[in-house]
Coordinates of C-alpha atoms in Angstrom, one line a residue:
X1 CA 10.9 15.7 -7.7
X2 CA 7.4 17.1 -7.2
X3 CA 6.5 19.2 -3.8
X4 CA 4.7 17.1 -0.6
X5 CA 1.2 18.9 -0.5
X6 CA 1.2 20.6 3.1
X7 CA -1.5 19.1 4.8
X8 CA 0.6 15.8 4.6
X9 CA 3.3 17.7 6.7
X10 CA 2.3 17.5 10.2
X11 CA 4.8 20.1 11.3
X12 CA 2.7 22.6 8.7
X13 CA -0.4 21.3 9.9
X14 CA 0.3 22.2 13.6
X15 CA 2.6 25.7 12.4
X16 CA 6.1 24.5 14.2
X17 CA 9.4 24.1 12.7
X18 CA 11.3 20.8 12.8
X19 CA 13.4 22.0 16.0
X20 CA 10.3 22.4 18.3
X21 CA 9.8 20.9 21.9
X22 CA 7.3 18.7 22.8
X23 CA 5.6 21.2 25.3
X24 CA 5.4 23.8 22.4
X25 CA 4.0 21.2 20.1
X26 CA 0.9 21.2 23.1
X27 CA 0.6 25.1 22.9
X28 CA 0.6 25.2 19.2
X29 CA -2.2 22.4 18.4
X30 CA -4.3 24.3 21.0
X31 CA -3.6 27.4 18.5
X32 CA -4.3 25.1 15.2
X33 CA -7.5 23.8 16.6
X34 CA -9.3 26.9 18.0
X35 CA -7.9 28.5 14.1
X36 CA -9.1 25.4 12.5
X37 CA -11.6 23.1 13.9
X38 CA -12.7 21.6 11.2
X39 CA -9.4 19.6 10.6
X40 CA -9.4 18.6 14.4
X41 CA -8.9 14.9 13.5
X42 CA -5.9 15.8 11.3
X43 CA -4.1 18.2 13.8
X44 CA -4.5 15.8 16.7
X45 CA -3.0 13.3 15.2
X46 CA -0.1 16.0 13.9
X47 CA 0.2 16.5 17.2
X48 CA 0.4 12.8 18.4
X49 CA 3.0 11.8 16.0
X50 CA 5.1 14.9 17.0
X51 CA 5.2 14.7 20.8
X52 CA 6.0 10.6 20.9
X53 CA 9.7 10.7 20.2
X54 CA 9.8 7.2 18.3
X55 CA 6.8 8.6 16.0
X56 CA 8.5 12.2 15.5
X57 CA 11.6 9.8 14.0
X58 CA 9.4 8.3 11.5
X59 CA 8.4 11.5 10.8
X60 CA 11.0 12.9 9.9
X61 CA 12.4 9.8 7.7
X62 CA 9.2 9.8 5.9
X63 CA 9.5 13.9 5.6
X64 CA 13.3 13.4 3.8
X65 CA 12.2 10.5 1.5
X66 CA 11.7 12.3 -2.0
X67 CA 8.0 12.6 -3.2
X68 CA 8.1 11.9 -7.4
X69 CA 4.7 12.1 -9.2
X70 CA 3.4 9.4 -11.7
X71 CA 4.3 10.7 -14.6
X72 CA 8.3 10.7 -13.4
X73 CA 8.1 7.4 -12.5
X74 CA 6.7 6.3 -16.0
X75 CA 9.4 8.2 -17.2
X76 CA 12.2 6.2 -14.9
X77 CA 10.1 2.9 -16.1
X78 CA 10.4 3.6 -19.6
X79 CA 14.5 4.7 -19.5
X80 CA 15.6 2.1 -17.2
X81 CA 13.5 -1.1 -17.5
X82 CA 12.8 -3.4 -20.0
X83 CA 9.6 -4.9 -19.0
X84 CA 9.0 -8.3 -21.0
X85 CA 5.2 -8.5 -22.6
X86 CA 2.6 -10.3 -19.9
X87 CA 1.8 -12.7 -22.8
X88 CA 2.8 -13.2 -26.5
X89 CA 0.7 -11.3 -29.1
X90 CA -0.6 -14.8 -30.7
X91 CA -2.1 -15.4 -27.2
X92 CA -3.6 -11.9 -26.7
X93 CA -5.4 -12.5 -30.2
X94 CA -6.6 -15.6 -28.9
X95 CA -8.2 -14.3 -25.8
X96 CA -9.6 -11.6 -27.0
X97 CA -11.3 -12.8 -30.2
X98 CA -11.4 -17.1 -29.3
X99 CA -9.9 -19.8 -31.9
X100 CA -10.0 -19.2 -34.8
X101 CA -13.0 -21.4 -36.3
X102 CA -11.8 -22.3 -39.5
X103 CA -8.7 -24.2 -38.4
X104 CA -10.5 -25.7 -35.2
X105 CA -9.1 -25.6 -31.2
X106 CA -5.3 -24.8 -31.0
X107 CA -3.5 -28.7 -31.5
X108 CA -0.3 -27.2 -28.8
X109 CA -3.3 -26.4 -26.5
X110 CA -4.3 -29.4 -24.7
X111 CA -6.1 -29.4 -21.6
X112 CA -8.2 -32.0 -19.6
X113 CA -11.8 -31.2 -19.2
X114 CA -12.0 -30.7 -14.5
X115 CA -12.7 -34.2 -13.6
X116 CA -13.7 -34.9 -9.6
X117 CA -12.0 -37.8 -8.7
X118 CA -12.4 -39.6 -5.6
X119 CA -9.4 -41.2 -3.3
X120 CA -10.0 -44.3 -1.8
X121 CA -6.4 -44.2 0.1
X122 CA -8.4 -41.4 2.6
X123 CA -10.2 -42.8 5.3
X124 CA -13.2 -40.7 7.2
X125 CA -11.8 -40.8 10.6
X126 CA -12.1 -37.0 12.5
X127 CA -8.8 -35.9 13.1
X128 CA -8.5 -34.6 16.4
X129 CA -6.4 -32.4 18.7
X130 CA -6.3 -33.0 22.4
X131 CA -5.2 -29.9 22.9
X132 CA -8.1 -28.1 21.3
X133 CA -11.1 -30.6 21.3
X134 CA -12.8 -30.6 24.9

């Protein structure tokens, strides 16, 4: 598994450990902004996220979930799945290059030219809603 970057981490971000309080979360983003003003927006909301107990949860769930990189999970793709093709290869060939002339348009492929087609069973009476029509 490959490393979370630090600035992700907003315990690193802020410079507490996991076991902190919530008052000492306060004291340390004053510390983290007067050393680094220029990620303000980033250590505020650190600090947000760690001094609301319900958001400090997520948090730390999010923190324990593993981090993998895009080449290991191409590599999990490729052992464990067998991914069927999106199309066959005799319908790639025809959507990349077209029909072939010689033999004409494909017989198995029939389709309708769009046609509008009118209802008569639809009258043109306004539905409407009591509720929402004044």
């Amino acid at each position: 598994m490959t490393q979370r970057p630090p600035m992700l981490d907003p315990y690193y971000l802020i410079g507490v450990s996991l076991d902190t309080s919530a008052d000492d979360i306060l004291a340390a983003y004053a510390r983290a902004i007067s050393q680094r003003p220029r990620d303000a927006a980033a250590i505020h909301q650190a600090q947000e996220d760690l001094r609301q107990p319900y958001k400090r949860l997520a948090v730390d769930m999010l923190l324990a979930l593993p981090t993998t990189s895009e080449t290991e999970i191409e590599q999990l793709v490729n052992e464990h799945a067998e991914l069927p093709p999106l199309v066959s290869d005799e319908l790639a060939v025809v959507l990349a290059v077209g029909p072939d002339p010689a033999v004409g348009p494909d017989p198995a492929v029939d389709v309708p030219p769009p046609s509008l087609v009118f209802r008569d069973d639809l009258d043109d009476e306004p539905i409407v809603i009591p509720e929402l029509d004044p």
